[in-house]
Backbone as a ProteinNet text record, in pm:
[ID]
protein_1_A
[PRIMARY]
ESNSLSIAYANSNVYTQAMTVDADSDGDVTFENVVDDKDIIFKVSDGGTPTEVMRVDGSSSRVGIGATAPTAKLEVKGNTAISRSVDSGQTRTLSVEGARNATGTDYARLDLENYDSNSGSPATYVGVRIAAVNEVTGVDDGSLAISTADAGTLAERMRITDTGDVGIG
[TERTIARY]
3081.1	3156.3	3105.7	3125.3	3146.4	2973.4	2899	2757	2675	2684.8	2604.4	2560.6	2464.9	2423.7	2413.7	2458.2	2447.4	2373.1	2266.8	2170.8	2230.1	2215.6	2271.6	2188.6	2243	2164.3	2220.6	2214.8	2336.6	2286.9	2391.9	2359.6	2478.9	2394.1	2507.4	2636.5	2619	2676.6	2764.8	2758.8	2805.8	2738.4	2803.2	2779	2721.7	2615.5	2564.9	2482.6	2564.6	2467	2346.8	2259.4	2117.9	2085.6	2099.7	2048.3	2163.2	2175.3	2242	2153	2207.7	2144.5	2266.9	2257.6	2345.4	2248.2	2352.1	2337.5	2440.9	2431.6	2537	2525.2	2665.2	2655.7	2562.6	2458.7	2336.7	2244	2253.4	2159.8	2042.9	2065.5	1933.1	1991.4	1927.1	1948.5	1896.7	1949.8	1961.1	1917.5	1805.7	1784.5	1832.2	1904.9	1912.4	1965.4	1840.9	1855.9	1952.7	2066.6	2175.3	2125.3	2085.2	2002.4	1941.1	1992	1911.3	1775.3	1647.5	1544.5	1448.8	1496.9	1418.3	1372.8	1272.4	1200.1	1223.4	1160.2	1197.2	991.4	988.3	878.1	854.2	729.8	757.4	600.5	661.1	535.1	523.2	394.5	351.3	290.8	276.1	213.8	79.7	-16.1	-169	-246.7	-207.8	-265.6	-186.1	-66.1	21	92.6	33.3	41	137.6	224.5	319	194.7	177.4	109.2	178.2	196.9	248.6	173.4	225.6	118.6	203.1	332.1	410.8	543.9	528.8	589.8	661.8	825.7	866.9	913.7	857.3	895.9	1050.1	1116.1	1257.5	1243.4	1182.3	1222.8	1125.1	1054	953.9	986.3	1036.4	1058.5	900.3	822.3	682.7	681.7	563	532.7	393.8	391.9	249.6	215.1	121.5	87.6	-41.2	-36.7	-185.5	-173.9	-79.3	-96.4	41.8	-10.6	169.8	229.6	156.5	205.5	170.9	231.3	183.9	176.8	61.5	40.6	98.8	88.8	116.6	261.3	294.5	413.1	392.9	245.5	226.4	99.9	48	-96.1	-142.7	-224.3	-295.4	-419.1	-407	-500.3	-583.1	-690.7	-714.5	-855.5	-872.7	-1036.6	-992.9	-1040.8	-1038.4	-1091.4	-1185.4	-1243.5	-1287.2	-1339.1	-1421.8	-1576.2	-1590.1	-1759	-1779.8	-1778.5	-1809.9	-1937.3	-2012.5	-2103.9	-2097.2	-2211.7	-2207.2	-2083.8	-2017.7	-1906.2	-1787.6	-1771.4	-1629.6	-1576.5	-1557.8	-1441.6	-1404.8	-1470.4	-1452.2	-1324.8	-1261.6	-1164.6	-1191.2	-1152.9	-1165.6	-1026.6	-1012.6	-894.8	-886.3	-770.4	-736.4	-650.4	-640.1	-531.6	-533.7	-407.5	-389.6	-232.6	-302.7	-204.9	-178.1	-33.9	-28	81.1	84.2	136.2	156.6	304.3	301.9	251.3	127.7	121.1	68.2	30.6	8.7	-118.6	-110.9	-239.4	-361.3	-441.2	-602.2	-575.1	-510.1	-514.3	-491.8	-551.8	-524.5	-383.7	-351.2	-219.9	-240.7	-321.2	-362.8	-495	-509.3	-636.1	-662	-775.6	-807.9	-940.1	-891.3	-1005.2	-1048.7	-1183.5	-1205.3	-1279.7	-1216.2	-1267.5	-1326.1	-1402.4	-1435.6	-1469.9	-1459.9	-1445.8	-1636.9	-1668.3	-1839.1	-1856.6	-1947.7	-1968.5	-2010	-2072.4	-2125.3	-2020.9	-1892.5	-1792.4	-1658.5	-1652.6	-1523.7	-1425.8	-1436.6	-1330.1	-1342.4	-1210.8	-1218.6	-1281	-1369.2	-1462.3	-1427.5	-1411.4	-1406	-1536.8	-1594.6	-1734.3	-1709.2	-1608.9	-1610.7	-1432.3	-1472.6	-1316.2	-1327.5	-1218.3	-1145.6	-1046.5	-1102.7	-937.1	-877.4	-765.6	-733.3	-645.2	-715.4	-633.7	-566.5	-491.7	-431.9	-549	-549.1	-670.5	-538.1	-486.8	-399	-278.3	-149.6	-42.6	75	84.2	175.6	260.7	366.8	447.7	375.8	359.7	256.9	121.4	56.3	-63.3	-123.2	-79.4	-120.5	-242.8	-359.1	-507.3	-527.6	-603.2	-636.5	-830	-842.1	-987	-1004.1	-1121.6	-1150.5	-1280.3	-1255.2	-1406.6	-1394	-1568.6	-1586.8	-1647.4	-1618.2	-1729.1	-1738.3	-1874.9	-1943.9	-1986	-1982.2	-1984	-2126.4	-2127.1	-2263.9	-2254.4	-2313.1	-2307.6	-2177.5	-2052.8	-1909.4	-1799.9	-1884.3	-1788.2	-1781	-1707	-1714.5	-1748.2	-1837.8	-1901.9	-1901.8	-1855.6	-1818.6	-1987.4	-1984	-2087.2	-2079.3	-1967.1	-1953.6	-1792.2	-1796.3	-1692.1	-1646.7	-1564	-1499.1	-1422.4	-1431.7	-1329.5	-1214.1	-1144.8	-1029.5	-1089.4	-1212.4	-1291.6	-1392.7	-1403.5	-1487.9	-1605	-1675.8	-1756.4	-1776.9	-1911.5	-1923	-2048.3	-2007.7	-2104.3	-2162.5	-2298.4	-2323.9	-2401.4	-2338.1	-2430.4	-2326
-613.7	-513.2	-390.5	-310.8	-195.4	-133.7	-109.6	-20.1	-73.9	-228.4	-314.8	-432.6	-514	-670.9	-725.2	-812.6	-924.9	-1038.1	-1072.5	-1171.4	-1244.8	-1395.6	-1490.8	-1598.4	-1699	-1817.1	-1933.6	-2039.5	-2132.1	-2217.3	-2192	-2236.5	-2320.9	-2438.8	-2587	-2556	-2503.5	-2532.2	-2378	-2315.2	-2184	-2046.1	-1984.7	-1893.4	-1772.2	-1765.8	-1649.3	-1544.7	-1412.2	-1287.6	-1275.1	-1227.4	-1207.1	-1040.7	-1020.1	-890.2	-784.1	-682.6	-581.5	-519.4	-446.4	-349.7	-252.6	-152.7	-52.5	111.4	159.4	300.6	378.1	516.4	590.8	669.1	811.3	889.4	987.2	972.4	1097.7	984.2	844.4	778.7	709.1	739.9	697.7	533.6	441.4	331.5	275.5	200.7	116.3	-30.9	-82.2	-230.5	-247	-331.1	-352.5	-543.3	-558.5	-700.9	-693.2	-807.8	-770.4	-890.7	-984.3	-1065.5	-1020.1	-1032.8	-964.5	-1002.1	-922.1	-926.9	-1049.1	-1001.5	-1133.6	-1014	-1079.2	-988.6	-977	-873.2	-846.3	-870.5	-951.9	-981.1	-966.2	-911.7	-902.9	-964.3	-1046.9	-1156.8	-1129.9	-1159.5	-1119.5	-1285.2	-1286.9	-1406.1	-1375	-1437.7	-1424.3	-1577.4	-1520.8	-1643.2	-1797.5	-1792.7	-1877.1	-1910.9	-1832.1	-1871.8	-1771.5	-1808.5	-1639.1	-1637.1	-1474.6	-1449.3	-1302.5	-1318.5	-1186.5	-1062.6	-948.6	-835.8	-732.2	-755.8	-661.2	-741.8	-676.7	-709.1	-593.3	-645.1	-509.1	-630.8	-578.1	-671.8	-616.8	-694.4	-663.8	-643.1	-751.6	-737.7	-617.7	-586.5	-459.6	-334.8	-349.1	-211.5	-136.1	-261.2	-228.1	-271	-185.4	-246	-281.7	-349.9	-444.5	-467.9	-402.3	-419.6	-521.1	-620.4	-715.2	-746.7	-736.7	-764.2	-828.3	-969.4	-1094.2	-1040.2	-1002.8	-939.4	-818.6	-729.4	-619	-521.3	-472.5	-483.4	-329	-217.4	-122.6	-59.7	69.3	108.2	96.6	130.3	110.8	33.2	-63.5	-166.7	-176.6	-138.2	-156.9	-246.1	-347.9	-423.6	-507.9	-487.5	-575	-513.3	-546.9	-522.3	-376.8	-276.4	-152	-128.2	-234	-200.4	-90	-9.8	158.3	84.3	-6.2	-41.2	-188.1	-265.3	-405.1	-422.7	-533.6	-626.5	-748.4	-799.7	-922.1	-982.4	-923.9	-903.8	-874.8	-914	-866.4	-983.4	-1082.3	-1177.5	-1102	-1031.4	-962	-875	-853.1	-759.9	-622.5	-525.5	-379.1	-350.1	-267.7	-227	-110.8	-6.4	134.2	121.6	192	152.6	324.1	381.1	497.7	516.3	561.9	562.5	644.8	718.5	846.9	805.1	915.2	891.9	993.1	1039.5	1184.7	1094	1115.1	1056.1	1166.7	1135.5	1241.6	1315.6	1450	1527	1473.6	1477.4	1445.7	1293.1	1253.6	1101.9	1089.5	995.1	1010.3	1031.5	1118.5	1131.6	1129.1	1065.2	994	952.3	833.8	779.9	691.3	721.3	636	550.6	418.3	308.4	248.3	230.6	186.9	41.5	-97.1	-210.2	-271	-391.3	-461.5	-609.1	-702.7	-830.7	-881.3	-900	-939.4	-1052.2	-1058.8	-1134.7	-1295.6	-1257.4	-1368.9	-1433.9	-1360.1	-1429.1	-1418.7	-1349.2	-1362.5	-1312	-1216.5	-1131.2	-1010.4	-941.3	-791.8	-711.4	-621.1	-549.5	-366.7	-284.8	-168.8	-98.9	-50.5	4.6	193.6	232.4	386.5	417.7	535	592.5	697.1	768.5	901.1	926.8	1020	1053.7	1219.1	1224.7	1381.1	1359.5	1449.5	1452	1623.4	1617.9	1721	1755.3	1910.3	1947.4	2029	2123.7	2224.7	2217.5	2179.6	2132.5	2254.3	2313.7	2436.6	2564.7	2549.6	2587.8	2720.8	2730.2	2838.5	2850.3	2729.9	2711.6	2609.5	2480.8	2343.2	2329.1	2327.7	2335.3	2146.4	2156.3	1989.9	1983.2	1864.8	1836.7	1723	1699.2	1604.5	1546.3	1413.2	1296.7	1204.7	1186.3	1085.7	995.8	862.5	761.3	635.2	572.1	459.5	384.2	266.5	133.9	89.2	76.2	34.9	-94.8	-241.1	-334.3	-367.7	-344.4	-396.1	-324.8	-213.9	-70	25.8	80.6	287.4	346.5	415.8	535.1	666.9	732	878	934.2	976.8	1036.2	1232.7	1243.4	1361.9	1464.3	1572.6	1585.2	1774.6	1805.9	1981.2	1959.2	2106.6	2103	2217.5	2261.7	2370.2	2493.5	2538.8	2629	2676.9	2528.1	2533.3	2469.1	2463.4	2382.8	2270.1	2218	2103.9	2041.6	1899.4	1824.1	1709.9	1674.8	1558.4	1478.6	1321	1266.2	1147.2
1495.6	1449.9	1535.7	1587.6	1656.6	1590	1699.3	1637.2	1536	1503.6	1415.1	1452.4	1380.7	1406	1295.4	1264.8	1201.6	1191.6	1094.7	1152.6	984.4	1035.6	922.3	882.8	842.6	808	774.5	785.9	725.7	589.1	553.2	400.3	398.2	364.6	378.2	494.6	613	725.7	722.4	606.8	611.3	630.6	723.9	783.4	680.1	620.2	497.8	593.3	558.8	632.6	543.6	587.8	527.8	577.7	694.6	746.9	797.3	819.5	901.3	956.4	1082.2	1145.6	1190.2	1142.8	1170.1	1252.1	1360.5	1413.8	1363.8	1306.5	1297.2	1413.9	1359.2	1487.1	1532.3	1397	1464.5	1533.9	1561	1623.3	1535.5	1421.2	1288.6	1286.6	1277	1254.9	1151.6	1056.7	932.5	917.7	893.2	878	715.2	714.9	566.9	509.1	465.9	376.1	335	312.1	204.3	108.5	101.3	13.5	-130.9	-240.5	-348.2	-375.1	-344.6	-379.6	-277.6	-174	-50.7	9.3	103.5	202	338.5	398.6	506.9	559.5	693.4	692.6	867.6	917.2	1041.9	1099.7	1189.2	1244.2	1364.7	1431.3	1574.9	1625.6	1713.5	1805.5	1818.5	1708.4	1754.9	1799.8	1939.2	1995.5	1986.8	1998	1989.1	1844.3	1737.2	1584.2	1529.5	1453.5	1395.8	1314.6	1299.7	1193.1	1125.1	976.3	934.2	938.1	956.8	985	900	868.3	779.2	683.4	528.3	455.8	369.8	393.9	270	163.5	72.7	-91	-148.6	-122.2	-208.5	-342.4	-418.1	-536.7	-641.8	-529.4	-593.6	-529.8	-416.2	-307.1	-285.3	-225.1	-219.8	-54.4	6.1	122.8	196.1	230.9	265.6	420.7	444.9	605.8	580.6	630.4	591.5	468.6	403.1	258	237.5	216	160.9	38.7	-50.6	-194.4	-242	-153.3	-186.4	-352.9	-413.6	-547.9	-593.9	-469.1	-456.5	-405.5	-394.5	-292.4	-153.8	-115.5	21.4	17.9	29	66.7	212	263.9	353.9	342.7	413.6	429.8	562.3	570.9	714.5	772	843.6	918.8	989.7	946.9	962	1115.2	1225.6	1276.4	1317.9	1253	1223.5	1201.8	1239.5	1215	1233.5	1355	1331.4	1332.3	1260.9	1253.7	1209.2	1200.1	1127.6	1012.6	986.8	872.6	935	1086.9	1164.9	1102.8	1037.5	980.6	829.7	782.2	627	631.5	533.8	507	463.9	484.4	446.4	384.7	261	238	209.2	253.1	218.2	120.2	-39.1	-102.7	-148.4	-98.2	-138.5	-279.3	-381.3	-455.9	-560.3	-575.4	-651.4	-774.6	-863	-1008.7	-1044.8	-1108.3	-1192	-1371.9	-1406.2	-1555.7	-1647.8	-1750	-1856.7	-1817.4	-1843.1	-1843.5	-1865.5	-1747.9	-1754.9	-1679.3	-1683.4	-1597.3	-1425.2	-1374.5	-1211.6	-1198.6	-1095.5	-1026.5	-906.9	-855.9	-677.5	-710.9	-636.6	-608.1	-480.1	-453.1	-327.2	-364.8	-327.8	-354.9	-206.2	-187.5	-87.5	-103.5	-82.4	-74.7	17.4	-6.9	102.5	4.4	82.9	27.6	5.2	-130.2	-164.8	-85.9	-30.6	52.7	-49.5	-134.2	-255.4	-303.3	-354.9	-454.2	-363.1	-242.8	-155.5	-216.6	-328.9	-386.1	-330.7	-343.9	-310.4	-403.4	-381.7	-441.1	-397.7	-535.5	-472.5	-490.4	-378.7	-377.3	-424.6	-368.1	-328.8	-402.9	-494.2	-551.9	-568.7	-546.4	-582.3	-630.5	-738.1	-804.5	-846.7	-803.4	-843.2	-1004.2	-1023.7	-1188.4	-1207.5	-1313.1	-1399	-1503.1	-1511.6	-1646.1	-1724.8	-1639.5	-1727	-1647.7	-1687.5	-1643.8	-1668.2	-1660	-1758.9	-1606.4	-1603.8	-1548.1	-1458.5	-1328.2	-1265	-1268.6	-1368.4	-1334.9	-1256.5	-1311.3	-1262.3	-1208.2	-1302.5	-1217.9	-1203	-1127	-1108.1	-1123.5	-1113.1	-1094.2	-995.1	-912.8	-824.7	-855	-867.6	-904.9	-791.9	-768.8	-666.7	-743.7	-707.9	-803.2	-677	-714.7	-645.6	-729.6	-708.9	-772.9	-824	-932.1	-971.5	-1052.8	-1014.5	-1085.1	-1115.1	-991.7	-970.5	-1066.6	-1103	-1181.9	-1139	-1111.3	-1053.8	-1183.9	-1120.9	-1211.7	-1151.1	-1219.5	-1185.9	-1122.9	-1001.7	-975.5	-911.1	-912	-902.7	-933	-995	-1032	-996.4	-950	-894.2	-1009.1	-1067.5	-1151.3	-1129	-1175.7	-1136.5	-1134.8	-1187.8	-1190.4	-1067.2	-1052	-903.3	-922.9	-1069	-1118	-1026.3	-1015.5	-932.5	-1031.8	-1102.7	-1194.6	-1101.9	-1134.8	-1053.4	-1170.5	-1151.1	-1192.4	-1285.4
[MASK]
+++++++++++++++++++++++++++++++++++++++++++++++++++++++++++++++++++++++++++++++++++++++++++++++++++++++++++++++++++++++++++++++++++++++++++++++++++++++++++++++++++++++++

């Protein structure tokens, strides 16, 4: 078909379309997986081994970079390469999540995770929360809270309120 590409697989020797790539008159390109609830997986050759680097999850409309089963709309996992030391093989995760919830609850949050060297499980070490304090048309007050982990549980250390007050502790 003009200006499109069809990608298919053999399903009992029957041509079964899996994906289309189309371009419109403006030059925009659309990649579409036409099979219900199936993922689009991006792999690269890492020393001759196919390695998944990104996944678009068809059943949940989530994107994972370095995450084969993303748990948020956008999840980025992997070694940040910001600072490498003896733990260079460990994974660091940056998770940014935003939601419009009830007044006073998290509207957006940023969690910084790393793998616990003892358990091998991901652990959140620092968290930032943005919340609505007063949500009235034309007012929209908010707060910002910064937390750090204490014995594996995030504890609020500083809060900046809608009036500019700063609370520590």
